[in-house]
mmCIF file of C-alpha atoms and ligand atoms in Angstrom:
data_model
loop_
_atom_site.group_PDB
_atom_site.id
_atom_site.type_symbol
_atom_site.label_atom_id
_atom_site.label_comp_id
_atom_site.label_asym_id
_atom_site.label_seq_id
_atom_site.Cartn_x
_atom_site.Cartn_y
_atom_site.Cartn_z
ATOM 1 C CA UNK A 1 -344.161 3.461 173.945
ATOM 2 C CA UNK A 2 -346.826 6.085 174.202
ATOM 3 C CA UNK A 3 -350.112 5.737 172.257
ATOM 4 C CA UNK A 4 -349.214 8.970 170.304
ATOM 5 C CA UNK A 5 -346.224 7.304 168.999
ATOM 6 C CA UNK A 6 -345.426 4.750 166.296
ATOM 7 C CA UNK A 7 -342.529 2.156 166.370
ATOM 8 C CA UNK A 8 -340.352 2.178 163.279
ATOM 9 C CA UNK A 9 -338.765 -0.962 161.789
ATOM 10 C CA UNK A 10 -335.571 0.756 163.046
ATOM 11 C CA UNK A 11 -336.571 0.192 166.585
ATOM 12 C CA UNK A 12 -337.020 3.934 167.213
ATOM 13 C CA UNK A 13 -340.332 5.609 168.157
ATOM 14 C CA UNK A 14 -341.900 8.622 166.232
ATOM 15 C CA UNK A 15 -344.562 10.879 167.335
ATOM 16 C CA UNK A 16 -347.609 10.480 164.956
ATOM 17 C CA UNK A 17 -348.360 14.265 165.078
ATOM 18 C CA UNK A 18 -345.851 16.135 163.020
ATOM 19 C CA UNK A 19 -345.405 19.951 162.623
ATOM 20 C CA UNK A 20 -344.588 20.837 158.924
ATOM 21 C CA UNK A 21 -342.218 23.737 158.349
ATOM 22 C CA UNK A 22 -342.646 24.292 154.533
ATOM 23 C CA UNK A 23 -343.934 27.728 153.514
ATOM 24 C CA UNK A 24 -343.437 29.696 150.612
ATOM 25 C CA UNK A 25 -343.593 32.689 152.965
ATOM 26 C CA UNK A 26 -341.206 31.311 155.377
ATOM 27 C CA UNK A 27 -339.274 33.715 157.553
ATOM 28 C CA UNK A 28 -337.283 33.356 160.429
ATOM 29 C CA UNK A 29 -339.379 35.279 163.080
ATOM 30 C CA UNK A 30 -342.834 33.364 162.138
ATOM 31 C CA UNK A 31 -341.340 30.191 162.048
ATOM 32 C CA UNK A 32 -339.425 30.187 165.271
ATOM 33 C CA UNK A 33 -342.587 31.543 166.931
ATOM 34 C CA UNK A 34 -344.750 28.812 165.495
ATOM 35 C CA UNK A 35 -342.141 26.182 166.771
ATOM 36 C CA UNK A 36 -342.477 27.669 170.279
ATOM 37 C CA UNK A 37 -346.024 27.646 170.204
ATOM 38 C CA UNK A 38 -346.201 24.075 168.879
ATOM 39 C CA UNK A 39 -343.813 22.986 171.559
ATOM 40 C CA UNK A 40 -346.059 24.477 174.239
ATOM 41 C CA UNK A 41 -349.148 22.806 172.773
ATOM 42 C CA UNK A 42 -347.458 19.423 172.776
ATOM 43 C CA UNK A 43 -346.064 19.009 169.409
ATOM 44 C CA UNK A 44 -342.856 16.763 169.529
ATOM 45 C CA UNK A 45 -342.242 15.886 165.880
ATOM 46 C CA UNK A 46 -340.887 18.360 163.573
ATOM 47 C CA UNK A 47 -340.437 18.199 159.696
ATOM 48 C CA UNK A 48 -338.070 20.162 157.678
ATOM 49 C CA UNK A 49 -335.801 19.909 154.583
ATOM 50 C CA UNK A 50 -332.741 21.626 152.976
ATOM 51 C CA UNK A 51 -334.908 22.850 150.256
ATOM 52 C CA UNK A 52 -337.547 24.471 152.619
ATOM 53 C CA UNK A 53 -334.934 26.914 153.948
ATOM 54 C CA UNK A 54 -336.424 26.348 157.491
ATOM 55 C CA UNK A 55 -333.604 24.240 158.970
ATOM 56 C CA UNK A 56 -331.752 27.069 160.743
ATOM 57 C CA UNK A 57 -334.975 28.609 162.230
ATOM 58 C CA UNK A 58 -336.273 25.325 163.383
ATOM 59 C CA UNK A 59 -332.939 24.250 164.891
ATOM 60 C CA UNK A 60 -332.734 27.877 166.570
ATOM 61 C CA UNK A 61 -336.275 27.438 168.080
ATOM 62 C CA UNK A 62 -335.612 23.882 169.209
ATOM 63 C CA UNK A 63 -332.101 24.746 170.732
ATOM 64 C CA UNK A 64 -333.513 27.705 172.679
ATOM 65 C CA UNK A 65 -336.349 25.452 174.219
ATOM 66 C CA UNK A 66 -333.646 22.935 175.089
ATOM 67 C CA UNK A 67 -331.386 25.373 176.715
ATOM 68 C CA UNK A 68 -334.196 26.969 178.696
ATOM 69 C CA UNK A 69 -335.065 23.441 179.998
ATOM 70 C CA UNK A 70 -338.445 23.401 178.309
ATOM 71 C CA UNK A 71 -337.720 19.983 176.639
ATOM 72 C CA UNK A 72 -334.844 17.704 176.231
ATOM 73 C CA UNK A 73 -333.369 16.776 172.786
ATOM 74 C CA UNK A 74 -334.738 13.004 173.434
ATOM 75 C CA UNK A 75 -338.066 14.262 173.723
ATOM 76 C CA UNK A 76 -338.261 15.606 170.166
ATOM 77 C CA UNK A 77 -338.212 13.968 166.666
ATOM 78 C CA UNK A 78 -336.650 15.907 163.856
ATOM 79 C CA UNK A 79 -336.892 14.951 160.227
ATOM 80 C CA UNK A 80 -334.954 16.351 157.486
ATOM 81 C CA UNK A 81 -334.509 15.485 153.812
ATOM 82 C CA UNK A 82 -331.602 15.133 151.138
ATOM 83 C CA UNK A 83 -332.450 17.416 148.281
ATOM 84 C CA UNK A 84 -332.283 15.729 144.793
ATOM 85 C CA UNK A 85 -329.248 17.764 143.626
ATOM 86 C CA UNK A 86 -327.167 16.197 146.613
ATOM 87 C CA UNK A 87 -327.885 12.524 145.634
ATOM 88 C CA UNK A 88 -324.325 11.701 144.975
ATOM 89 C CA UNK A 89 -323.081 12.572 148.582
ATOM 90 C CA UNK A 90 -325.765 12.159 151.316
ATOM 91 C CA UNK A 91 -323.183 12.213 154.039
ATOM 92 C CA UNK A 92 -321.818 15.763 153.112
ATOM 93 C CA UNK A 93 -325.563 16.974 152.674
ATOM 94 C CA UNK A 94 -326.537 15.565 156.147
ATOM 95 C CA UNK A 95 -323.497 17.174 157.730
ATOM 96 C CA UNK A 96 -324.538 20.537 156.313
ATOM 97 C CA UNK A 97 -328.137 20.046 157.451
ATOM 98 C CA UNK A 98 -326.824 19.325 160.919
ATOM 99 C CA UNK A 99 -324.732 22.565 160.803
ATOM 100 C CA UNK A 100 -327.770 24.443 159.841
ATOM 101 C CA UNK A 101 -329.876 22.791 162.606
ATOM 102 C CA UNK A 102 -327.151 23.152 165.039
ATOM 103 C CA UNK A 103 -327.754 19.427 166.066
ATOM 104 C CA UNK A 104 -325.756 16.465 166.387
ATOM 105 C CA UNK A 105 -328.006 14.200 164.797
ATOM 106 C CA UNK A 106 -331.543 14.000 163.077
ATOM 107 C CA UNK A 107 -334.023 11.347 164.147
ATOM 108 C CA UNK A 108 -335.063 10.676 160.590
ATOM 109 C CA UNK A 109 -333.175 11.470 157.183
ATOM 110 C CA UNK A 110 -335.351 11.049 154.190
ATOM 111 C CA UNK A 111 -334.444 10.935 150.258
ATOM 112 C CA UNK A 112 -336.852 13.696 149.375
ATOM 113 C CA UNK A 113 -337.677 12.803 145.918
ATOM 114 C CA UNK A 114 -336.864 9.644 143.542
ATOM 115 C CA UNK A 115 -335.339 11.865 140.819
ATOM 116 C CA UNK A 116 -332.018 13.164 140.439
ATOM 117 C CA UNK A 117 -331.098 16.871 139.831
ATOM 118 C CA UNK A 118 -327.841 18.394 138.436
ATOM 119 C CA UNK A 119 -325.479 19.806 141.254
ATOM 120 C CA UNK A 120 -326.612 23.277 140.573
ATOM 121 C CA UNK A 121 -330.153 22.794 140.869
ATOM 122 C CA UNK A 122 -330.434 24.132 144.568
ATOM 123 C CA UNK A 123 -333.955 25.294 144.383
ATOM 124 C CA UNK A 124 -337.529 23.800 144.777
ATOM 125 C CA UNK A 125 -338.855 24.369 141.315
ATOM 126 C CA UNK A 126 -336.199 23.162 138.768
ATOM 127 C CA UNK A 127 -336.155 23.522 135.019
ATOM 128 C CA UNK A 128 -336.204 20.812 132.435
ATOM 129 C CA UNK A 129 -332.451 21.038 131.972
ATOM 130 C CA UNK A 130 -331.914 20.512 135.731
ATOM 131 C CA UNK A 131 -332.729 16.788 135.679
ATOM 132 C CA UNK A 132 -330.082 14.210 136.037
ATOM 133 C CA UNK A 133 -330.876 11.312 133.988
ATOM 134 C CA UNK A 134 -327.799 9.358 135.363
ATOM 135 C CA UNK A 135 -329.382 9.359 138.884
ATOM 136 C CA UNK A 136 -328.290 5.957 140.699
ATOM 137 C CA UNK A 137 -330.721 5.378 143.432
ATOM 138 C CA UNK A 138 -328.654 2.247 144.891
ATOM 139 C CA UNK A 139 -325.572 4.518 145.238
ATOM 140 C CA UNK A 140 -327.722 7.063 146.797
ATOM 141 C CA UNK A 141 -329.130 4.595 149.162
ATOM 142 C CA UNK A 142 -325.571 3.315 150.116
ATOM 143 C CA UNK A 143 -324.750 6.928 151.186
ATOM 144 C CA UNK A 144 -327.905 6.970 153.338
ATOM 145 C CA UNK A 145 -326.969 3.884 154.970
ATOM 146 C CA UNK A 146 -323.484 5.416 155.642
ATOM 147 C CA UNK A 147 -325.228 8.376 157.433
ATOM 148 C CA UNK A 148 -326.915 5.862 159.703
ATOM 149 C CA UNK A 149 -323.631 3.946 160.326
ATOM 150 C CA UNK A 150 -321.942 7.147 161.253
ATOM 151 C CA UNK A 151 -324.724 8.035 163.892
ATOM 152 C CA UNK A 152 -325.663 11.224 162.042
ATOM 153 C CA UNK A 153 -329.371 9.949 161.812
ATOM 154 C CA UNK A 154 -331.158 7.394 164.000
ATOM 155 C CA UNK A 155 -333.485 6.145 161.113
ATOM 156 C CA UNK A 156 -333.420 6.499 157.199
ATOM 157 C CA UNK A 157 -336.395 6.616 154.753
ATOM 158 C CA UNK A 158 -337.794 7.973 151.644
ATOM 159 C CA UNK A 159 -340.426 10.323 150.392
ATOM 160 C CA UNK A 160 -342.635 10.453 147.282
ATOM 161 C CA UNK A 161 -341.802 6.865 146.474
ATOM 162 C CA UNK A 162 -344.535 4.773 144.582
ATOM 163 C CA UNK A 163 -344.863 1.031 145.211
ATOM 164 C CA UNK A 164 -342.931 0.140 142.417
ATOM 165 C CA UNK A 165 -340.120 2.404 143.626
ATOM 166 C CA UNK A 166 -340.230 0.955 147.161
ATOM 167 C CA UNK A 167 -339.963 -2.543 145.777
ATOM 168 C CA UNK A 168 -337.166 -1.605 143.633
ATOM 169 C CA UNK A 169 -335.167 -0.060 146.505
ATOM 170 C CA UNK A 170 -335.993 -3.053 148.822
ATOM 171 C CA UNK A 171 -333.946 -5.213 146.153
ATOM 172 C CA UNK A 172 -330.695 -3.645 147.125
ATOM 173 C CA UNK A 173 -331.140 -2.030 150.526
ATOM 174 C CA UNK A 174 -329.188 -3.525 153.362
ATOM 175 C CA UNK A 175 -331.176 -1.247 155.739
ATOM 176 C CA UNK A 176 -334.914 -1.103 154.478
ATOM 177 C CA UNK A 177 -336.453 2.375 154.668
ATOM 178 C CA UNK A 178 -338.242 3.134 158.021
ATOM 179 C CA UNK A 179 -340.834 5.686 156.562
ATOM 180 C CA UNK A 180 -342.146 6.690 153.127
ATOM 181 C CA UNK A 181 -343.572 10.084 153.486
ATOM 182 C CA UNK A 182 -346.052 10.895 150.829
ATOM 183 C CA UNK A 183 -348.986 13.144 149.948
ATOM 184 C CA UNK A 184 -352.051 11.581 151.695
ATOM 185 C CA UNK A 185 -355.310 12.788 152.836
ATOM 186 C CA UNK A 186 -359.114 11.643 152.329
ATOM 187 C CA UNK A 187 -358.769 12.528 148.593
ATOM 188 C CA UNK A 188 -355.535 10.678 147.923
ATOM 189 C CA UNK A 189 -355.820 7.642 150.166
ATOM 190 C CA UNK A 190 -352.803 5.787 148.976
ATOM 191 C CA UNK A 191 -354.444 2.312 149.480
ATOM 192 C CA UNK A 192 -352.019 0.298 147.412
ATOM 193 C CA UNK A 193 -348.969 2.046 148.718
ATOM 194 C CA UNK A 194 -349.983 1.548 152.408
ATOM 195 C CA UNK A 195 -350.758 -2.018 151.789
ATOM 196 C CA UNK A 196 -347.298 -2.749 150.148
ATOM 197 C CA UNK A 197 -345.434 -0.707 152.839
ATOM 198 C CA UNK A 198 -347.326 -2.404 155.633
ATOM 199 C CA UNK A 199 -346.149 -5.762 154.242
ATOM 200 C CA UNK A 200 -342.641 -4.604 154.501
ATOM 201 C CA UNK A 201 -343.052 -2.658 157.863
ATOM 202 C CA UNK A 202 -342.411 0.762 156.195
ATOM 203 C CA UNK A 203 -344.362 3.357 158.053
ATOM 204 C CA UNK A 204 -346.352 5.710 155.717
ATOM 205 C CA UNK A 205 -346.436 9.266 156.894
ATOM 206 C CA UNK A 206 -348.970 11.634 155.343
ATOM 207 C CA UNK A 207 -347.702 15.097 154.196
ATOM 208 C CA UNK A 208 -350.352 17.780 152.994
ATOM 209 C CA UNK A 209 -352.974 15.943 155.201
ATOM 210 C CA UNK A 210 -355.271 18.832 154.672
ATOM 211 C CA UNK A 211 -354.746 18.832 150.897
ATOM 212 C CA UNK A 212 -351.952 21.447 151.153
ATOM 213 C CA UNK A 213 -354.044 24.510 150.365
ATOM 214 C CA UNK A 214 -351.974 27.682 149.973
ATOM 215 C CA UNK A 215 -349.282 25.757 148.077
ATOM 216 C CA UNK A 216 -349.101 25.967 144.290
ATOM 217 C CA UNK A 217 -350.129 22.591 143.997
ATOM 218 C CA UNK A 218 -352.676 22.360 146.954
ATOM 219 C CA UNK A 219 -356.322 22.461 147.149
ATOM 220 C CA UNK A 220 -359.166 23.293 149.373
ATOM 221 C CA UNK A 221 -361.138 20.520 148.003
ATOM 222 C CA UNK A 222 -360.493 18.128 151.020
ATOM 223 C CA UNK A 223 -361.680 20.771 153.612
ATOM 224 C CA UNK A 224 -364.511 21.898 151.472
ATOM 225 C CA UNK A 225 -365.767 18.381 150.740
ATOM 226 C CA UNK A 226 -369.468 17.932 151.952
ATOM 227 C CA UNK A 227 -368.623 14.491 153.299
ATOM 228 C CA UNK A 228 -365.761 15.825 155.367
ATOM 229 C CA UNK A 229 -367.971 18.745 156.519
ATOM 230 C CA UNK A 230 -370.992 16.620 157.424
ATOM 231 C CA UNK A 231 -368.784 14.120 159.651
ATOM 232 C CA UNK A 232 -367.251 17.303 161.179
ATOM 233 C CA UNK A 233 -370.714 18.893 161.861
ATOM 234 C CA UNK A 234 -371.884 15.450 163.451
ATOM 235 C CA UNK A 235 -368.863 15.299 165.918
ATOM 236 C CA UNK A 236 -368.863 19.039 166.597
ATOM 237 C CA UNK A 237 -365.146 19.092 165.219
ATOM 238 C CA UNK A 238 -363.698 20.911 162.320
ATOM 239 C CA UNK A 239 -363.110 19.583 158.839
ATOM 240 C CA UNK A 240 -359.276 19.793 159.465
ATOM 241 C CA UNK A 241 -359.646 17.513 162.367
ATOM 242 C CA UNK A 242 -361.556 14.957 160.595
ATOM 243 C CA UNK A 243 -359.006 14.944 157.850
ATOM 244 C CA UNK A 244 -356.209 14.559 160.306
ATOM 245 C CA UNK A 245 -357.966 11.848 162.351
ATOM 246 C CA UNK A 246 -358.693 10.013 159.179
ATOM 247 C CA UNK A 247 -354.966 9.803 158.378
ATOM 248 C CA UNK A 248 -354.217 8.738 161.963
ATOM 249 C CA UNK A 249 -357.014 6.040 161.751
ATOM 250 C CA UNK A 250 -355.084 4.323 158.860
ATOM 251 C CA UNK A 251 -351.978 3.924 161.053
ATOM 252 C CA UNK A 252 -350.047 6.709 159.562
ATOM 253 C CA UNK A 253 -348.496 9.857 161.045
ATOM 254 C CA UNK A 254 -349.553 13.239 159.934
ATOM 255 C CA UNK A 255 -347.405 16.105 159.038
ATOM 256 C CA UNK A 256 -349.507 19.383 159.197
ATOM 257 C CA UNK A 257 -348.390 22.866 158.667
ATOM 258 C CA UNK A 258 -349.902 25.877 160.324
ATOM 259 C CA UNK A 259 -348.068 28.781 161.935
ATOM 260 C CA UNK A 260 -351.325 30.059 163.469
ATOM 261 C CA UNK A 261 -351.860 29.467 167.030
ATOM 262 C CA UNK A 262 -355.699 28.828 166.699
ATOM 263 C CA UNK A 263 -355.241 26.352 163.945
ATOM 264 C CA UNK A 264 -352.140 24.684 165.670
ATOM 265 C CA UNK A 265 -354.336 23.900 168.665
ATOM 266 C CA UNK A 266 -357.328 22.873 166.586
ATOM 267 C CA UNK A 267 -355.121 20.358 164.680
ATOM 268 C CA UNK A 268 -353.544 18.733 167.654
ATOM 269 C CA UNK A 269 -357.064 18.336 169.013
ATOM 270 C CA UNK A 270 -357.770 15.975 166.248
ATOM 271 C CA UNK A 271 -356.088 13.261 168.432
ATOM 272 C CA UNK A 272 -359.174 13.310 170.662
ATOM 273 C CA UNK A 273 -361.799 12.948 167.944
ATOM 274 C CA UNK A 274 -363.395 9.663 167.660
ATOM 275 C CA UNK A 275 -364.456 8.837 164.115
ATOM 276 C CA UNK A 276 -367.162 6.126 163.779
ATOM 277 C CA UNK A 277 -366.812 3.210 161.429
ATOM 278 C CA UNK A 278 -369.457 4.614 159.386
ATOM 279 C CA UNK A 279 -367.554 7.926 159.009
ATOM 280 C CA UNK A 280 -364.512 5.889 157.751
ATOM 281 C CA UNK A 281 -366.619 4.105 155.095
ATOM 282 C CA UNK A 282 -368.108 7.318 154.034
ATOM 283 C CA UNK A 283 -364.578 8.722 153.196
ATOM 284 C CA UNK A 284 -363.660 5.602 151.490
ATOM 285 C CA UNK A 285 -366.502 6.601 149.107
ATOM 286 C CA UNK A 286 -365.094 9.984 148.405
ATOM 287 C CA UNK A 287 -363.910 10.738 144.742
ATOM 288 C CA UNK A 288 -360.064 10.663 144.714
ATOM 289 C CA UNK A 289 -358.208 13.429 143.147
ATOM 290 C CA UNK A 290 -354.715 11.790 143.380
ATOM 291 C CA UNK A 291 -353.488 13.515 140.085
ATOM 292 C CA UNK A 292 -353.786 16.964 141.583
ATOM 293 C CA UNK A 293 -350.006 17.614 141.125
ATOM 294 C CA UNK A 294 -350.389 16.260 137.560
ATOM 295 C CA UNK A 295 -353.038 18.788 136.959
ATOM 296 C CA UNK A 296 -350.738 21.425 138.389
ATOM 297 C CA UNK A 297 -348.015 20.359 136.060
ATOM 298 C CA UNK A 298 -350.241 20.374 133.126
ATOM 299 C CA UNK A 299 -350.746 24.012 133.798
ATOM 300 C CA UNK A 300 -347.158 24.402 132.543
ATOM 301 C CA UNK A 301 -345.104 24.595 135.876
ATOM 302 C CA UNK A 302 -341.885 22.678 135.708
ATOM 303 C CA UNK A 303 -340.882 21.093 138.935
ATOM 304 C CA UNK A 304 -339.441 17.888 140.315
ATOM 305 C CA UNK A 305 -342.959 16.740 140.049
ATOM 306 C CA UNK A 306 -342.527 16.896 136.342
ATOM 307 C CA UNK A 307 -342.743 13.056 135.863
ATOM 308 C CA UNK A 308 -345.418 12.635 138.499
ATOM 309 C CA UNK A 309 -347.104 10.163 136.267
ATOM 310 C CA UNK A 310 -343.946 7.983 136.548
ATOM 311 C CA UNK A 311 -343.519 8.636 140.145
ATOM 312 C CA UNK A 312 -347.005 7.415 140.956
ATOM 313 C CA UNK A 313 -346.997 4.910 138.090
ATOM 314 C CA UNK A 314 -348.844 2.161 140.082
ATOM 315 C CA UNK A 315 -351.237 4.615 141.799
ATOM 316 C CA UNK A 316 -352.965 6.052 138.787
HETATM 317 P P1 LIG B 401 -351.176 20.916 154.890
HETATM 318 O O1 LIG B 401 -350.547 20.770 156.102
HETATM 319 O O2 LIG B 401 -352.285 19.838 154.391
HETATM 320 O O3 LIG B 401 -351.791 22.337 154.668
HETATM 321 C C1 LIG B 401 -351.212 23.437 154.977
HETATM 322 C C2 LIG B 401 -352.215 24.710 154.827
HETATM 323 O O4 LIG B 401 -353.326 24.539 155.557
HETATM 324 C C3 LIG B 401 -351.561 26.221 155.236
HETATM 325 O O5 LIG B 401 -352.071 27.011 154.336
HETATM 326 C C4 LIG B 401 -352.203 26.251 156.633
HETATM 327 O O6 LIG B 401 -352.458 27.661 156.879
HETATM 328 C C5 LIG B 401 -353.570 25.654 156.378
HETATM 329 N N1 LIG B 401 -354.121 25.050 157.540
HETATM 330 C C6 LIG B 401 -353.547 24.508 158.639
HETATM 331 N N2 LIG B 401 -354.494 24.086 159.575
HETATM 332 C C7 LIG B 401 -355.558 24.511 159.207
HETATM 333 C C8 LIG B 401 -356.804 24.281 159.676
HETATM 334 N N3 LIG B 401 -357.161 23.947 160.704
HETATM 335 N N4 LIG B 401 -357.886 24.800 158.985
HETATM 336 C C9 LIG B 401 -357.690 25.348 157.824
HETATM 337 N N5 LIG B 401 -356.658 25.456 157.290
HETATM 338 C C10 LIG B 401 -355.569 24.968 157.914
HETATM 339 O O7 LIG B 401 -350.198 20.885 153.578
HETATM 340 P P2 LIG B 401 -348.586 21.266 153.422
HETATM 341 O O8 LIG B 401 -347.945 22.369 154.187
HETATM 342 O O9 LIG B 401 -348.258 20.860 151.999
HETATM 343 O O10 LIG B 401 -347.997 19.824 154.369
HETATM 344 C C11 LIG B 401 -347.655 19.877 155.522
HETATM 345 C C12 LIG B 401 -345.977 19.698 155.725
HETATM 346 O O11 LIG B 401 -345.739 18.475 155.165
HETATM 347 C C13 LIG B 401 -345.065 20.611 155.110
HETATM 348 O O12 LIG B 401 -345.002 21.910 155.737
HETATM 349 C C14 LIG B 401 -343.745 19.849 154.983
HETATM 350 O O13 LIG B 401 -343.183 19.852 156.215
HETATM 351 C C15 LIG B 401 -344.320 18.491 154.496
HETATM 352 N N6 LIG B 401 -344.407 18.343 153.145
HETATM 353 C C16 LIG B 401 -343.577 17.429 152.720
HETATM 354 C C17 LIG B 401 -343.341 17.183 151.201
HETATM 355 C C18 LIG B 401 -342.429 16.092 150.630
HETATM 356 O O14 LIG B 401 -342.281 16.089 149.425
HETATM 357 N N7 LIG B 401 -341.932 15.257 151.513
HETATM 358 C C19 LIG B 401 -344.096 17.857 150.277
HETATM 359 C C20 LIG B 401 -345.096 18.783 150.854
HETATM 360 C C21 LIG B 401 -345.114 19.102 152.265
HETATM 361 P P3 LIG B 401 -351.731 28.500 158.274
HETATM 362 O O15 LIG B 401 -350.455 28.220 158.447
HETATM 363 O O16 LIG B 401 -352.313 29.868 157.942
HETATM 364 O O17 LIG B 401 -352.653 27.867 159.354
#
């Protein structure tokens, strides 16, 4: 295992530095170009989801690189996610994902959210009437386990699961989740979730590791924070590098999105940054803003994050 990888409880390794592909402005050309640049810079872990719309473009760029001999399929790690309107049939959903990616398997398949949506709610910002109150997580997880048995994915996991939801899943899971991908950055440190997941050998992967600015729910508060900025200044690094290295220092992988060549390079450069113990202590003292998505909802936007207070019941 290389030092830029983590071993999952499934036995497979995952590169700790992930390339995110969610962007409201996603288009084919920009996404494919960014994936090509990322590959050249050493990114090997690619994160997508049905609902991002980026699966075909990511798949296309990766397949091109494979056919040109730039990389081999075994050298890259591809994650995709089961959208909440497909919870009754993960197997068909994953088969569709594989068709869009043009791949025979994904390395990791995640349940995107612990909420169910009606069949028709095939869009990222559902309405109140789209929520399926009958959602049965146990049946969904059986479907995820079936995907694994069929060899359509190498590992299975979840996303946006609170500690209460992880513990409940472990009560009936034959195969425990390998990963829980959640929002995590210096202003939402997920201390309790990391502790509980650690006890059960579930790897916590950090999405929006810079605070997700540019997204409707995101914020520049992380990168603008004076503590992050002063640590960056001290190390001749950037605030983004400090935020990313903080996530890595907690044993998490980080899934960061940039389609810009300068920032792609800057971000992966975080691997070489050495944060001091005092830097980590200073970050621990930072004010947390873990209800950012709650604030976003309070502004009246309906979304799967609707019941965020319940999702993160044990975190707030
Ligand atoms: P993020 O990576 O924290 O932030 C992305 C934003 O930061 C973009 O606007 C990007 O713009 C900018 N950026 C990137 N590098 C920067 C740098 N060095 N300095 C300043 N700004 C920088 O947030 P995210 O996009 O929300 O999350 C990353 C990935 O996680 C997503 O793409 C997706 O794959 C995954 N995700 C998963 C979930 C889930 O529910 N499981 C939810 C959200 C996200 P440029 O592109 O212009 O550089």
